Short mmCIF file of C-alpha atoms and ligand atoms in Angstrom, two decimals:
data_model
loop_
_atom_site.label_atom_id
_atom_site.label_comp_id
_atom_site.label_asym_id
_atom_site.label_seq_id
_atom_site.Cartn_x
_atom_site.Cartn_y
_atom_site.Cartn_z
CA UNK A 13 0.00 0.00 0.00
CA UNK A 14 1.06 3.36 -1.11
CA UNK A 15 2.04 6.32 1.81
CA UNK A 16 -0.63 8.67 2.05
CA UNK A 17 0.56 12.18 3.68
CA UNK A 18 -1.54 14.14 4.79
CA UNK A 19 0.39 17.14 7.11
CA UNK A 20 3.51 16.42 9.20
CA UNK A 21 1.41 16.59 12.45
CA UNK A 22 -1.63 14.49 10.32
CA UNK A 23 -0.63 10.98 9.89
CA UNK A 24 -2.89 8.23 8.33
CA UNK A 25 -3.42 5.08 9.61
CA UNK A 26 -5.63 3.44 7.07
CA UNK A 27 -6.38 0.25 5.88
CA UNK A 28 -6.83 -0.93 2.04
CA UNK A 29 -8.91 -4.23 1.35
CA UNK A 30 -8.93 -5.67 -1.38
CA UNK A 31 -9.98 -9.15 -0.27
CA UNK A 32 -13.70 -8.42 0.21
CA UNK A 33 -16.29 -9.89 -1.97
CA UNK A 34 -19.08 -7.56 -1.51
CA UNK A 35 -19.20 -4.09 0.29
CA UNK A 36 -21.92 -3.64 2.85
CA UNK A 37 -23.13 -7.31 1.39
CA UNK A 38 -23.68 -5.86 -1.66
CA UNK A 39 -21.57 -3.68 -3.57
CA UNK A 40 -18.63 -5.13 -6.23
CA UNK A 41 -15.67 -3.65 -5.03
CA UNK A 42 -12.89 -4.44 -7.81
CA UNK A 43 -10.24 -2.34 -6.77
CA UNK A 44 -11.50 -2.93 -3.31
CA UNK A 45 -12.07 -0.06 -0.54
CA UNK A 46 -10.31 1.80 1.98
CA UNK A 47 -11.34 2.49 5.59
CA UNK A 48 -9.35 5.72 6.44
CA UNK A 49 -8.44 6.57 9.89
CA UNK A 50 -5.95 9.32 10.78
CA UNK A 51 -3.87 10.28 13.79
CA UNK A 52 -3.16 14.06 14.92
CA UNK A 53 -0.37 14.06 17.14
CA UNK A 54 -0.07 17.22 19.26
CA UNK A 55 -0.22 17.69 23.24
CA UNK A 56 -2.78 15.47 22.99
CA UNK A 57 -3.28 13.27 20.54
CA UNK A 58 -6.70 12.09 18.70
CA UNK A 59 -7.34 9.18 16.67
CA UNK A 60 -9.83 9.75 14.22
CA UNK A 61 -12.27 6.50 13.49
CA UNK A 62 -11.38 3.27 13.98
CA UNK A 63 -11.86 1.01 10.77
CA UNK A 64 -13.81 -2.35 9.67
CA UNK A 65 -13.45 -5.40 11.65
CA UNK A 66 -11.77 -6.87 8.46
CA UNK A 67 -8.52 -5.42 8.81
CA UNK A 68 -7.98 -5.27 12.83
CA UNK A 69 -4.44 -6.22 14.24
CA UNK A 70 -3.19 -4.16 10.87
CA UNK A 71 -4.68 -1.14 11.89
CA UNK A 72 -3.87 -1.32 15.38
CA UNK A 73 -0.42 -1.91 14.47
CA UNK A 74 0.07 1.24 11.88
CA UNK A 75 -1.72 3.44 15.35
CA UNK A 76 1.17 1.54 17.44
CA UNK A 77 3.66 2.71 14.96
CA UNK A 78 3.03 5.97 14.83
CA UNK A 79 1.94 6.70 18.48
CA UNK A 80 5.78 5.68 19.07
CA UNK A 81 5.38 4.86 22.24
CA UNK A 82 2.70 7.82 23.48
CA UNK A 83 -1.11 6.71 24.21
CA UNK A 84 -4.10 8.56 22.33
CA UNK A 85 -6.04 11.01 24.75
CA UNK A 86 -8.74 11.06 22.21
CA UNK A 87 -10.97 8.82 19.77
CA UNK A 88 -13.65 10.95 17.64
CA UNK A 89 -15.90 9.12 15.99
CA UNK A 90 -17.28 10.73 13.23
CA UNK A 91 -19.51 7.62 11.75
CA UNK A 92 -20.97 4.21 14.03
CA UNK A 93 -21.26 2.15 10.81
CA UNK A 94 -18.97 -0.84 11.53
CA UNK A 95 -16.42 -0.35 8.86
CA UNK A 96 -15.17 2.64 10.64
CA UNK A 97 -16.73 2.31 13.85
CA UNK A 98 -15.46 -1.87 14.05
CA UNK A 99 -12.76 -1.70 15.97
CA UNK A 100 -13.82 0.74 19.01
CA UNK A 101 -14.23 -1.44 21.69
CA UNK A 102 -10.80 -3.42 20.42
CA UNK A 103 -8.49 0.23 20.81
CA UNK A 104 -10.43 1.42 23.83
CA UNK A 105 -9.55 -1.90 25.92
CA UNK A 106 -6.14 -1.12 24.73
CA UNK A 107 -5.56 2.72 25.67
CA UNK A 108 -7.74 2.16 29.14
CA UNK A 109 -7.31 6.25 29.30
CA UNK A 110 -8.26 7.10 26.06
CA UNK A 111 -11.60 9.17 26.04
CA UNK A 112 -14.17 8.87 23.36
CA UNK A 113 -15.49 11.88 21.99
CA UNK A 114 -18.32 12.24 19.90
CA UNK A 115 -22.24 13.41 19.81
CA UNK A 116 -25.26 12.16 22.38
CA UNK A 117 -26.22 10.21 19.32
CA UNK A 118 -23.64 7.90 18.97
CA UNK A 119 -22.66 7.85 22.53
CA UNK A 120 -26.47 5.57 22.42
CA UNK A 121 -25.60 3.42 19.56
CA UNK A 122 -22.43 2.52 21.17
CA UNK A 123 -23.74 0.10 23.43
CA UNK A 124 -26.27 -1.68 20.77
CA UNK A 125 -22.51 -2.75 19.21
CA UNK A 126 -20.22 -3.07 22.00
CA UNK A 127 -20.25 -4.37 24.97
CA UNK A 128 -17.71 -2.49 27.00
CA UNK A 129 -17.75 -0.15 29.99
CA UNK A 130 -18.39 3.96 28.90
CA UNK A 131 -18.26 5.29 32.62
CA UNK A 132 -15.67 8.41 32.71
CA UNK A 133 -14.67 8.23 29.27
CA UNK A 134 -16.90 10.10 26.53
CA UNK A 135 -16.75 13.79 25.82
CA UNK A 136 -20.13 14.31 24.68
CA UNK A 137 -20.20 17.70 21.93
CA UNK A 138 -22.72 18.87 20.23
CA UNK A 139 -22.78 21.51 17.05
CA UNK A 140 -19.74 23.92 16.42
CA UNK A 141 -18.37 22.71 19.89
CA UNK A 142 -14.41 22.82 19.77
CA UNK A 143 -11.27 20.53 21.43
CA UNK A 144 -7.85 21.65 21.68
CA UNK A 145 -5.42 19.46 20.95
CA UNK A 146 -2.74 21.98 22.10
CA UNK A 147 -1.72 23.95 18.28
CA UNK A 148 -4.43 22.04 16.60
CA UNK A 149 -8.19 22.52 17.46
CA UNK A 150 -10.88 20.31 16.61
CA UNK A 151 -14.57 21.61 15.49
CA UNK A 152 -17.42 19.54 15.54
CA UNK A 153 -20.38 19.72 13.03
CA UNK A 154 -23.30 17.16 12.84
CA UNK A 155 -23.93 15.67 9.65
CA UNK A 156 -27.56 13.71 10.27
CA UNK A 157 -28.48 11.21 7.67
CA UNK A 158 -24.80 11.24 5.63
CA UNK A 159 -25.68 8.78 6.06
CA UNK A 160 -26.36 7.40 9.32
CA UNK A 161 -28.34 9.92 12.05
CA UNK A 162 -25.35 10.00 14.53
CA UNK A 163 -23.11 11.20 11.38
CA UNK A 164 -20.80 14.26 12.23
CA UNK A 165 -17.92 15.73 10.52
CA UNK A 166 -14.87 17.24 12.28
CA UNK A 167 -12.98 20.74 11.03
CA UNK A 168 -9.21 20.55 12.24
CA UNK A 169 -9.06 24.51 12.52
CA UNK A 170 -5.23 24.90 12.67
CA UNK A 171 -4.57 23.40 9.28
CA UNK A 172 -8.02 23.53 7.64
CA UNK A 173 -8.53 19.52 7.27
CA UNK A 174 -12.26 18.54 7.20
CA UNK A 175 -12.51 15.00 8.63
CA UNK A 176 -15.41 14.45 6.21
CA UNK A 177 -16.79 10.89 7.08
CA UNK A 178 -18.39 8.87 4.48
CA UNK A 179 -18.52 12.16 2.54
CA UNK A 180 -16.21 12.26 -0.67
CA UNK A 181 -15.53 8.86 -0.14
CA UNK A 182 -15.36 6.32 -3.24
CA UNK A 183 -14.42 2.67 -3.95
CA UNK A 184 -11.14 1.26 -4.64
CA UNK A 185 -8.16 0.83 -2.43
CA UNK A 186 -5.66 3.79 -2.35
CA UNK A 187 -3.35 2.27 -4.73
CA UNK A 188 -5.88 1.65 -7.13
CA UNK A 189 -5.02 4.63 -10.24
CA UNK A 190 -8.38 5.17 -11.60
CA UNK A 191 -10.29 8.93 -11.97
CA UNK A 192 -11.89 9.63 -8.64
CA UNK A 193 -15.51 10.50 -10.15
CA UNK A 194 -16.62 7.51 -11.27
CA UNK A 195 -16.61 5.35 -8.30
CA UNK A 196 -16.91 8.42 -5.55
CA UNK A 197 -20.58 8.24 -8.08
CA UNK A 198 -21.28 4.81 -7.50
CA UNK A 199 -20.50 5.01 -3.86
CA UNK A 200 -22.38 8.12 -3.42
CA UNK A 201 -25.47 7.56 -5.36
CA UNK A 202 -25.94 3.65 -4.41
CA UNK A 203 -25.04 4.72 -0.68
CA UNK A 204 -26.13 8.14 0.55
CA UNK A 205 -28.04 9.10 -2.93
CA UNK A 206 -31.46 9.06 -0.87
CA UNK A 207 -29.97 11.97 1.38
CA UNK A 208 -29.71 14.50 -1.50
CA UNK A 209 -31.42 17.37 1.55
CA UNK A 210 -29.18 16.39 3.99
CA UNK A 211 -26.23 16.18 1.93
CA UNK A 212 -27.19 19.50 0.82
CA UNK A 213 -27.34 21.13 4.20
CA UNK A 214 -24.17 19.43 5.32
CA UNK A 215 -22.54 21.34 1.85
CA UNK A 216 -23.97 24.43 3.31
CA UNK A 217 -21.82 24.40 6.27
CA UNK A 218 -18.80 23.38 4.95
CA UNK A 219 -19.31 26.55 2.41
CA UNK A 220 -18.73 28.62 5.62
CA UNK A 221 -15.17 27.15 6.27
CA UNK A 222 -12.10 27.68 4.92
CA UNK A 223 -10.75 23.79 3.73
CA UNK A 224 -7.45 22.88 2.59
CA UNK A 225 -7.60 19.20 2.44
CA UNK A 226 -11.04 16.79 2.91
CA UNK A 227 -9.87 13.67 4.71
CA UNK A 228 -13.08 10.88 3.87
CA UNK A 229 -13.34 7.68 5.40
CA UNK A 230 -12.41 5.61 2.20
CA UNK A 231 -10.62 6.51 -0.58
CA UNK A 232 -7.85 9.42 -1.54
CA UNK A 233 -7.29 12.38 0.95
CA UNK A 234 -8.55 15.01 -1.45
CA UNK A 235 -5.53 18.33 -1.46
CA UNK A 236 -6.09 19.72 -4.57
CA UNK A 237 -9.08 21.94 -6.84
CA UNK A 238 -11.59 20.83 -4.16
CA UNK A 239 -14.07 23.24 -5.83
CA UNK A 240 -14.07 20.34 -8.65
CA UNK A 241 -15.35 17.49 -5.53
CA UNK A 242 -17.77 19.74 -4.08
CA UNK A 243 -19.41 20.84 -6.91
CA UNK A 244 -19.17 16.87 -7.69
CA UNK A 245 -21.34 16.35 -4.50
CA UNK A 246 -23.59 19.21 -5.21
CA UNK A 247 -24.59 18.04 -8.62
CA UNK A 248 -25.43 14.73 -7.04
CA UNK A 249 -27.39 15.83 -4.07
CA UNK A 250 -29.39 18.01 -6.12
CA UNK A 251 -30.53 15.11 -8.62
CA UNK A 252 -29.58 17.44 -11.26
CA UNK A 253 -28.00 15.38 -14.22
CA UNK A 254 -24.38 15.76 -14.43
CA UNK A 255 -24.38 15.48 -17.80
CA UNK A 256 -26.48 14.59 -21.46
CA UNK A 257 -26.76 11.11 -22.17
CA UNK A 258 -29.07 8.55 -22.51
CA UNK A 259 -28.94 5.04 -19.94
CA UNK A 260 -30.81 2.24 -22.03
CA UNK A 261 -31.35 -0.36 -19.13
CA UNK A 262 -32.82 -3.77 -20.28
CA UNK A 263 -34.17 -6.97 -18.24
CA UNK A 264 -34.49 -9.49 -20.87
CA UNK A 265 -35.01 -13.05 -20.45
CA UNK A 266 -34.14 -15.15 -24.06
CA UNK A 267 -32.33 -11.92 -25.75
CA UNK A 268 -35.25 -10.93 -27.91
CA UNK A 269 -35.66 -7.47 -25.54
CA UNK A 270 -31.86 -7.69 -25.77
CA UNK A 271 -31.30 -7.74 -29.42
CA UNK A 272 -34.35 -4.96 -30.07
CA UNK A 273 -32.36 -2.66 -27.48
CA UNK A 274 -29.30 -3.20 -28.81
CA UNK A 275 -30.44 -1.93 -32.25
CA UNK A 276 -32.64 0.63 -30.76
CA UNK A 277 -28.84 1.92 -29.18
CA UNK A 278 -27.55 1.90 -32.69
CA UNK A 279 -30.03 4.57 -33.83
CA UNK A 280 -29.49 6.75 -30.86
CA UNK A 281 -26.05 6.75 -32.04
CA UNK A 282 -26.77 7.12 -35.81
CA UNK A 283 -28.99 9.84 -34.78
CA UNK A 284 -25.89 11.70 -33.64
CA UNK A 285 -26.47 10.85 -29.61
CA UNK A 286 -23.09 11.21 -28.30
CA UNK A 287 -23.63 9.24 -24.65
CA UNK A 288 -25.39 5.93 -24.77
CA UNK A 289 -24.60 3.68 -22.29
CA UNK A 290 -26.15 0.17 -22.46
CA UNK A 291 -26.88 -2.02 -19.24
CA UNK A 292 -28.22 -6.04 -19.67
CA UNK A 293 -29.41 -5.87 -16.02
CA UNK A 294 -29.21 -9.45 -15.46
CA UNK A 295 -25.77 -9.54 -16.06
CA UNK A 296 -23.57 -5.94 -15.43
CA UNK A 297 -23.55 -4.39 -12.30
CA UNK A 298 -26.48 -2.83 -10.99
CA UNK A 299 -25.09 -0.38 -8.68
CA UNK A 300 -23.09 1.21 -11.71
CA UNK A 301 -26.57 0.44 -13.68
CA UNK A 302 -27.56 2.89 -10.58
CA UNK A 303 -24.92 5.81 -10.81
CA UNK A 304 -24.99 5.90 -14.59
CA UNK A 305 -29.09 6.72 -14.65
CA UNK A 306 -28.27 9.43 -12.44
CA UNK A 307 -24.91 10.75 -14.61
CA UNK A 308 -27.21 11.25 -17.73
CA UNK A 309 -30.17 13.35 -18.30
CA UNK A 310 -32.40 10.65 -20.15
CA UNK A 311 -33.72 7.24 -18.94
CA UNK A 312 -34.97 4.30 -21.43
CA UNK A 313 -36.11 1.04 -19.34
CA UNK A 314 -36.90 -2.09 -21.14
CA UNK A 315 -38.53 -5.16 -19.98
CA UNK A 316 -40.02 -8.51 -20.40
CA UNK A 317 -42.94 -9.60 -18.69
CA UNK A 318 -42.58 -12.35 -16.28
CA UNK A 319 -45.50 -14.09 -14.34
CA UNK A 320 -47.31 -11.37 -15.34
CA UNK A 321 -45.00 -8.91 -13.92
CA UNK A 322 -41.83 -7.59 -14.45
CA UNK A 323 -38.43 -9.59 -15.34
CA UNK A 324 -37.03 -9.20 -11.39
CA UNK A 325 -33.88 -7.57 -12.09
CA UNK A 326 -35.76 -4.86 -14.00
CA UNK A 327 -37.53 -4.57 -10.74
CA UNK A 328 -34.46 -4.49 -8.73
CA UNK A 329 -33.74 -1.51 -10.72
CA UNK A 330 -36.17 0.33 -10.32
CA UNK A 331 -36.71 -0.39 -7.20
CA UNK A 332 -33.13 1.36 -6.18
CA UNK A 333 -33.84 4.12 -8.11
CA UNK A 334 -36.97 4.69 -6.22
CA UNK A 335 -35.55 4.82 -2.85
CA UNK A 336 -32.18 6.33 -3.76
CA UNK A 337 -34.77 9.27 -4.99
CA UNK A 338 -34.22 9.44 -8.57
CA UNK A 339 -36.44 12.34 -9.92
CA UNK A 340 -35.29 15.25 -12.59
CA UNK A 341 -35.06 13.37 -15.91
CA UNK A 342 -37.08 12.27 -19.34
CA UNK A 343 -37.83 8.77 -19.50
CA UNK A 344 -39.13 6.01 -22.07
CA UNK A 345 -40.39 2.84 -21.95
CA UNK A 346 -40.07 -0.35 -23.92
CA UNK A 347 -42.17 -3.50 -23.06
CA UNK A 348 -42.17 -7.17 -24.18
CA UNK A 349 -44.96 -9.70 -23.86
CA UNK A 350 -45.58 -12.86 -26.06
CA UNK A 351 -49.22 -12.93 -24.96
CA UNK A 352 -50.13 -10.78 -22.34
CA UNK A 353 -47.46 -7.74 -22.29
CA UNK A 354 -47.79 -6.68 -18.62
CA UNK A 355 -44.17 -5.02 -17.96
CA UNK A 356 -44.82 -1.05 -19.59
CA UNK A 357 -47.52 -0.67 -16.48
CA UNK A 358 -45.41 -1.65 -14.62
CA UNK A 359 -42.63 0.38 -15.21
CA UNK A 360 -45.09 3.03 -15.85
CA UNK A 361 -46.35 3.12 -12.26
CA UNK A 362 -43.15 3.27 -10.83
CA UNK A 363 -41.34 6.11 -13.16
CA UNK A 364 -44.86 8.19 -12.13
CA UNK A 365 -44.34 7.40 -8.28
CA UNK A 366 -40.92 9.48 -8.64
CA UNK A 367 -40.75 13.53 -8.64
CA UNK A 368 -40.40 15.19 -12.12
CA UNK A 369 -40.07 12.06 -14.27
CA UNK A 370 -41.32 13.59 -18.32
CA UNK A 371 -42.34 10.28 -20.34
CA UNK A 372 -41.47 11.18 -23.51
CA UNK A 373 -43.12 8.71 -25.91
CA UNK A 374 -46.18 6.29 -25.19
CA UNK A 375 -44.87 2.62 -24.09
CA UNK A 376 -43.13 0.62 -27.23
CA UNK A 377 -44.56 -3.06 -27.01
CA UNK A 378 -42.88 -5.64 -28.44
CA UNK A 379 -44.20 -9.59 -29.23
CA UNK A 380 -41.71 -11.53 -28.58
CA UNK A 381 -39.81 -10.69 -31.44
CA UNK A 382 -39.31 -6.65 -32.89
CA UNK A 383 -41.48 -6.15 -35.41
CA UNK A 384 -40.96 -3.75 -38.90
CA UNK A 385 -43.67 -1.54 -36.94
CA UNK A 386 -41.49 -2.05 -33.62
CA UNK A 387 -38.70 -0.50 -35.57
CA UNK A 388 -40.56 2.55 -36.75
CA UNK A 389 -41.82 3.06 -32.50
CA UNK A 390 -38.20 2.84 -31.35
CA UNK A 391 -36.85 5.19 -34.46
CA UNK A 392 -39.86 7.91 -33.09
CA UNK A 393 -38.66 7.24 -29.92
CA UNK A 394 -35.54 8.12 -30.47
CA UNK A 395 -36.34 11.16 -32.05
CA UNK A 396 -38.86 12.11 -28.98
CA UNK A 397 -35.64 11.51 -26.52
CA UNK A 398 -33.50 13.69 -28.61
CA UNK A 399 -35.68 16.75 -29.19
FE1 FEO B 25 -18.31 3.92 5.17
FE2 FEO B 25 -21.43 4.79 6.26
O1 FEO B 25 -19.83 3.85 6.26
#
């Protein structure tokens, strides 16, 4: 693993893993994931966030290390979600005088996870309260719902370092070279994208202080044209399309759906449609499936009917997009029944149950097999997408 500097006095202590099969039991991690925690040595010295269960005696050991012989005063914990908040009861049996700090709210999670005597050691703060560490001082700011309700954030005044939480965060271990945007997406829209409001209002205090470097809880500490990551995150809490596109997204059972949508991507393009991105959701990943609906301005879903309902990983789909709050963007919809097409309700009902959802064409239905009529549909469908 790569050295990650943050300030001479700033020292991180994270953990990559790449060994995990699924994140939070669900997410493909490739590259794998980081859980950051950070040290600030000063008079007194704070450990920021533990990390996940996973990765333990390594973590432990890299606080060891650079504690160099000194004891922590203080842990904050920013976030009670176990892959930052797994190892609290582990480093505060080992630093008996360590104090906890943190908000009321996670001082009553604390027990529904550990098991471990509190008595005499939390510092309870609430909004804007401060800690001195000696040069640096720690500000506190409450972050409810980004994700969790006991979420905070913490503003290290002294060097203007905003301990951001999950916030900023992405996929892929830290020596993973890949663009930061596309899986800080993924993470945030499959993960906090319900919490657009209170991402929003988090944004809006963070506008009111002066940050040099964003410190997440996964992925890269974040030093340079932070204007480009915040705007990022306020593009994505607003449900505002980042960008124009079209997302064809297809459940298909035998391929017939399949082979239609593929040729109905093929006149997008010949059209002149610069951005088509093409998901079989039975087979790619449906958390990218997720991010990339909300990257693009324009939405075509395409199902079989199944049992008289629709193919389930169509459902799946929109399913997440319903509770991760999509809204904001022109839809379509493309149906396939050999006897009695069901799906285009379906999908109907829920692209109407979301906020400001334009369907731009009446539902396409396809027989089984695309028919020279099917073909004229999809080609003024096309055109209605692209006016
Ligand atoms: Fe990375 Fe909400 O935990």
């Amino acid at each position: 693993m790569k050295d990650v500097i943050v300030t001479d006095s700033i020292l991180y202590v994270g953990c990559d893993d790449k060994d995990i099969d699924l994140f939070e039991s669900q997410y493909h991690v490739p590259n794998g994931v980081s859980y950051n925690s950070y040290v600030i040595m000063d008079e007194k010295i704070a450990v920021m966030d533990t990390t996940d269960p996973r990765v333990t005696e390594e973590w432990l050991g890299k606080v060891e290390k650079v504690l160099n012989g000194r004891t922590p005063d203080y842990l904050v914990i920013n976030h009670m979600e176990p892959d930052h908040a797994g190892n609290i009861q582990k480093i505060a049996e080992k630093y008996p005088d360590m104090k906890l700090v943190s908000n009321a709210k996670v001082f009553t999670m604390l027990p529904q996870f550990f098991d471990f005597d509190l008595t005499g050691r939390t510092v309870e703060v609430k909004e804007g309260d401060t800690l001195s560490l000696g040069v640096h001082t720690l500000q506190f700011f409450l972050a409810p719902m980004v994700h969790w309700p006991e979420a905070m954030v913490t503003y290290e005044q002294s060097e203007k370092v905003l301990f951001s939480a999950d916030g900023f965060g992405k996929f892929g271990a830290l020596d993973t070279e890949e663009a930061w945007a596309d899986e800080a997406r993924r993470y945030f829209i499959n993960i906090v994208g319900k919490y657009g409001a209170q991402v929003q209002a988090l944004l809006k205090k963070a506008a009111t202080l002066d940050i040099a470097i964003i410190c997440p809880l996964h992925g890269p500490v974040l030093k340079e044209d932070l204007g480009y990551y915040i705007g990022k995150y306020l593009t994505w809490s607003s449900y505002e399309p980042e960008e124009k596109g079209i997302v064809v997204a297809c459940a298909s059972i035998h391929g017939n759906t399949r082979r239609a949508m593929k040729q109905f991507v093929e006149m997008l393009k010949e059209k002149g449609e610069e951005h088509v991105v093409f998901f079989d959701l039975a087979r790619d990943d449906m958390a990218e499936a997720i991010s990339c609906a909300y990257r693009y301005d324009r939405l075509v879903v395409a199902s079989s009917t199944y049992d008289a309902s629709l193919f389930p990983c169509m459902e799946d789909f929109l399913y997440h997009l319903k509770i991760k709050n999509f809204q904001k963007r022109k839809a379509a919809i493309v149906e396939n029944g050999s006897w009695a097409p069901a799906a285009g309700k379906l999908m109907k009902a829920y692209l109407e149950g979301m906020k400001q959802i334009e369907l731009v064409a009446p539902v396409v239905t396809i027989k089984s097999t695309m028919s020279e009529k099917n073909k004229e549909e999809l080609e003024a469908l096309a055109d209605a997408l692209m006016a």
